[in-house]
Amino acid sequence: MARPRKFDEERALDAAMRVFWERGYEATSTQDLCDATGLGRSSIYNTFRSKHDLFERALARYLDAMTAVQTAVLDDVERPAADRVRAVLANVVESEAECRIGSGRALGCLGVNTVVELAGRDPGAAVLLESDTVRRLALYRAVMEQGRRDGSITTSRDPEALARFLNATVAGLRVSSQGGASRADLKMIVETAMDALVS
């Protein structure tokens, strides 16, 4: 009979996610994970098998949560599509302002951070990131198509190209924030992106 776990696995996963988000994968030590989760090394390895397994699970949890937030906004068909896109971009600006660590440095996006840190070197992370990108691009493409139908997105660009533009804009906002861009700077980027969709 298996012994019951004496900790909340979801809470441990969230704590580990925060450490990876702040430090990156390679700079996070097993001791950092023990300190953040309150677990001993044996509990971490018995539950998550390895630092890398814990990282992949934390990354998957983060990507699912971020995409779910965007999906809730973009699926609100009571609003014109352009308004939904603007709301997603505004949410990114606000989340960047809220997600700062002690030094005032923005955390950015764990997904974008992972692309920058591990791109091409970590097949497991690459699969998770690619799957999330495919999912988000489908979501963005659908809202662009809806915007063309409801007249709120007037550019003649193809919905696939617009989906990729929106994806790059979201990532660019997060990277710009990490580089020190102010909220006002990020809002200017949002307004420029919206101008591109209604030109």
Tab-separated table of C-alpha atoms in Angstrom:
chain	number	residue	atom	x	y	z
A	1	MET	CA	0.000	0.000	0.000
A	2	ALA	CA	1.441	3.373	-1.052
A	3	ARG	CA	2.148	5.882	1.678
A	4	PRO	CA	0.049	9.042	1.377
A	5	ARG	CA	1.993	12.129	0.331
A	6	LYS	CA	2.475	14.549	3.195
A	7	PHE	CA	2.501	17.629	1.003
A	8	ASP	CA	0.375	19.392	-1.562
A	9	GLU	CA	1.880	18.464	-4.924
A	10	GLU	CA	0.123	21.309	-6.737
A	11	ARG	CA	1.456	23.859	-4.263
A	12	ALA	CA	4.957	22.421	-4.605
A	13	LEU	CA	4.664	22.638	-8.383
A	14	ASP	CA	3.585	26.291	-8.163
A	15	ALA	CA	6.511	27.104	-5.854
A	16	ALA	CA	8.969	25.391	-8.194
A	17	MET	CA	7.449	27.193	-11.168
A	18	ARG	CA	8.088	30.529	-9.483
A	19	VAL	CA	11.752	29.675	-8.874
A	20	PHE	CA	12.306	28.567	-12.465
A	21	TRP	CA	10.492	31.702	-13.630
A	22	GLU	CA	12.723	33.977	-11.542
A	23	ARG	CA	16.059	32.219	-12.086
A	24	GLY	CA	15.771	30.172	-15.249
A	25	TYR	CA	16.302	26.445	-15.533
A	26	GLU	CA	20.072	26.234	-15.416
A	27	ALA	CA	20.555	28.735	-12.580
A	28	THR	CA	18.039	26.920	-10.363
A	29	SER	CA	19.660	24.398	-8.042
A	30	THR	CA	18.028	21.444	-6.352
A	31	GLN	CA	18.555	23.281	-3.063
A	32	ASP	CA	16.665	26.297	-4.448
A	33	LEU	CA	13.775	23.954	-5.220
A	34	CYS	CA	13.931	22.398	-1.748
A	35	ASP	CA	13.890	25.851	-0.143
A	36	ALA	CA	10.965	27.046	-2.277
A	37	THR	CA	8.808	23.955	-1.911
A	38	GLY	CA	9.705	23.042	1.662
A	39	LEU	CA	10.490	19.513	0.472
A	40	GLY	CA	13.581	17.456	1.010
A	41	ARG	CA	15.616	16.172	-1.920
A	42	SER	CA	14.206	12.673	-1.562
A	43	SER	CA	10.622	13.960	-1.707
A	44	ILE	CA	11.391	15.992	-4.806
A	45	TYR	CA	13.054	13.075	-6.567
A	46	ASN	CA	10.443	10.543	-5.450
A	47	THR	CA	7.628	12.741	-6.750
A	48	PHE	CA	9.151	14.452	-9.766
A	49	ARG	CA	12.021	12.035	-10.667
A	50	SER	CA	14.459	14.818	-11.587
A	51	LYS	CA	14.960	18.555	-11.721
A	52	HIS	CA	14.210	18.395	-15.445
A	53	ASP	CA	10.938	16.496	-14.926
A	54	LEU	CA	9.882	19.057	-12.324
A	55	PHE	CA	10.794	21.860	-14.739
A	56	GLU	CA	8.759	20.339	-17.573
A	57	ARG	CA	5.740	19.910	-15.319
A	58	ALA	CA	6.078	23.477	-14.008
A	59	LEU	CA	6.449	24.832	-17.557
A	60	ALA	CA	3.406	22.881	-18.763
A	61	ARG	CA	1.380	24.189	-15.828
A	62	TYR	CA	2.449	27.762	-16.560
A	63	LEU	CA	1.692	27.513	-20.289
A	64	ASP	CA	-1.727	25.993	-19.632
A	65	ALA	CA	-2.598	28.751	-17.161
A	66	MET	CA	-1.455	31.588	-19.433
A	67	THR	CA	-3.240	30.200	-22.468
A	68	ALA	CA	-6.417	29.637	-20.434
A	69	VAL	CA	-6.427	33.317	-19.407
A	70	GLN	CA	-6.102	34.425	-23.030
A	71	THR	CA	-8.696	31.901	-24.192
A	72	ALA	CA	-11.255	33.240	-21.712
A	73	VAL	CA	-10.807	36.755	-23.119
A	74	LEU	CA	-10.654	35.809	-26.802
A	75	ASP	CA	-13.655	33.462	-26.643
A	76	ASP	CA	-15.954	36.229	-25.363
A	77	VAL	CA	-18.008	36.510	-28.569
A	78	GLU	CA	-20.229	39.216	-27.052
A	79	ARG	CA	-17.404	41.687	-27.737
A	80	PRO	CA	-15.973	42.696	-31.134
A	81	ALA	CA	-12.829	40.745	-31.941
A	82	ALA	CA	-10.586	43.833	-31.965
A	83	ASP	CA	-11.736	44.683	-28.435
A	84	ARG	CA	-10.803	41.161	-27.323
A	85	VAL	CA	-7.345	41.463	-28.879
A	86	ARG	CA	-6.842	44.836	-27.167
A	87	ALA	CA	-7.912	43.269	-23.849
A	88	VAL	CA	-5.370	40.461	-24.224
A	89	LEU	CA	-2.591	42.957	-24.917
A	90	ALA	CA	-3.713	45.160	-22.006
A	91	ASN	CA	-3.651	42.094	-19.739
A	92	VAL	CA	-0.055	41.426	-20.781
A	93	VAL	CA	0.920	45.003	-19.906
A	94	GLU	CA	-0.779	44.736	-16.504
A	95	SER	CA	0.686	41.317	-15.714
A	96	GLU	CA	4.162	42.634	-16.532
A	97	ALA	CA	3.647	45.508	-14.102
A	98	GLU	CA	2.461	43.078	-11.401
A	99	CYS	CA	5.109	40.372	-11.912
A	100	ARG	CA	8.241	42.043	-10.650
A	101	ILE	CA	10.755	40.723	-8.169
A	102	GLY	CA	12.595	42.541	-5.403
A	103	SER	CA	14.957	44.425	-7.724
A	104	GLY	CA	11.999	45.692	-9.724
A	105	ARG	CA	13.037	43.466	-12.639
A	106	ALA	CA	10.125	42.077	-14.634
A	107	LEU	CA	9.850	38.297	-14.701
A	108	GLY	CA	8.562	38.289	-18.240
A	109	CYS	CA	7.021	35.052	-19.442
A	110	LEU	CA	8.343	31.653	-18.394
A	111	GLY	CA	7.597	30.381	-21.896
A	112	VAL	CA	9.499	33.190	-23.636
A	113	ASN	CA	12.310	32.940	-21.074
A	114	THR	CA	12.591	29.218	-21.782
A	115	VAL	CA	12.752	29.793	-25.546
A	116	VAL	CA	15.625	32.237	-25.001
A	117	GLU	CA	17.464	30.044	-22.489
A	118	LEU	CA	16.971	26.553	-23.887
A	119	ALA	CA	15.973	26.927	-27.551
A	120	GLY	CA	17.389	24.086	-29.592
A	121	ARG	CA	19.039	22.403	-26.596
A	122	ASP	CA	16.136	20.874	-24.705
A	123	PRO	CA	13.865	18.604	-26.775
A	124	GLY	CA	11.338	18.119	-23.954
A	125	ALA	CA	10.867	21.836	-23.402
A	126	ALA	CA	10.781	22.381	-27.178
A	127	VAL	CA	7.825	19.990	-27.534
A	128	LEU	CA	5.883	21.784	-24.797
A	129	LEU	CA	6.625	25.208	-26.260
A	130	GLU	CA	5.748	24.173	-29.808
A	131	SER	CA	2.476	22.617	-28.670
A	132	ASP	CA	1.576	25.804	-26.814
A	133	THR	CA	2.490	27.961	-29.807
A	134	VAL	CA	0.281	25.875	-32.105
A	135	ARG	CA	-2.594	26.176	-29.636
A	136	ARG	CA	-2.212	29.949	-29.262
A	137	LEU	CA	-1.807	30.557	-32.993
A	138	ALA	CA	-5.069	28.695	-33.627
A	139	LEU	CA	-6.759	30.871	-30.993
A	140	TYR	CA	-5.298	34.070	-32.468
A	141	ARG	CA	-6.160	33.047	-36.039
A	142	ALA	CA	-9.766	32.390	-35.033
A	143	VAL	CA	-10.159	35.824	-33.421
A	144	MET	CA	-8.612	37.496	-36.476
A	145	GLU	CA	-11.081	35.672	-38.723
A	146	GLN	CA	-13.931	36.751	-36.448
A	147	GLY	CA	-12.649	40.326	-36.575
A	148	ARG	CA	-12.685	40.296	-40.346
A	149	ARG	CA	-16.297	39.052	-40.254
A	150	ASP	CA	-17.507	41.534	-37.629
A	151	GLY	CA	-15.636	44.428	-39.267
A	152	SER	CA	-13.541	45.321	-36.208
A	153	ILE	CA	-10.275	44.152	-37.824
A	154	THR	CA	-9.935	45.877	-41.164
A	155	THR	CA	-6.407	45.163	-42.356
A	156	SER	CA	-6.176	43.114	-45.550
A	157	ARG	CA	-3.460	40.880	-44.093
A	158	ASP	CA	-4.084	37.146	-43.941
A	159	PRO	CA	-5.435	35.857	-40.567
A	160	GLU	CA	-2.471	33.463	-40.291
A	161	ALA	CA	-0.016	36.343	-40.650
A	162	LEU	CA	-2.032	38.389	-38.156
A	163	ALA	CA	-2.005	35.511	-35.672
A	164	ARG	CA	1.786	35.346	-35.901
A	165	PHE	CA	1.988	39.136	-35.562
A	166	LEU	CA	-0.114	39.008	-32.386
A	167	ASN	CA	2.010	36.169	-31.007
A	168	ALA	CA	5.194	38.157	-31.675
A	169	THR	CA	3.652	41.290	-30.143
A	170	VAL	CA	2.773	39.460	-26.913
A	171	ALA	CA	6.309	38.016	-26.680
A	172	GLY	CA	7.814	41.390	-27.561
A	173	LEU	CA	5.870	43.139	-24.816
A	174	ARG	CA	7.202	40.664	-22.275
A	175	VAL	CA	10.810	40.937	-23.462
A	176	SER	CA	10.569	44.743	-23.613
A	177	SER	CA	9.291	44.779	-20.047
A	178	GLN	CA	12.216	42.628	-18.916
A	179	GLY	CA	14.526	45.085	-20.653
A	180	GLY	CA	13.146	47.924	-18.550
A	181	ALA	CA	10.317	49.337	-20.692
A	182	SER	CA	7.805	51.296	-18.640
A	183	ARG	CA	4.070	50.712	-18.602
A	184	ALA	CA	3.695	53.787	-20.827
A	185	ASP	CA	6.204	52.315	-23.294
A	186	LEU	CA	4.304	49.032	-23.386
A	187	LYS	CA	1.003	50.833	-23.911
A	188	MET	CA	2.504	52.608	-26.935
A	189	ILE	CA	3.421	49.213	-28.393
A	190	VAL	CA	-0.153	48.028	-27.837
A	191	GLU	CA	-1.597	51.088	-29.566
A	192	THR	CA	0.756	50.637	-32.523
A	193	ALA	CA	-0.205	46.977	-32.812
A	194	MET	CA	-3.894	47.866	-32.736
A	195	ASP	CA	-3.332	50.514	-35.426
A	196	ALA	CA	-1.856	47.771	-37.617
A	197	LEU	CA	-5.005	45.665	-37.224
A	198	VAL	CA	-7.458	48.398	-38.162
A	199	SER	CA	-5.550	50.089	-40.973
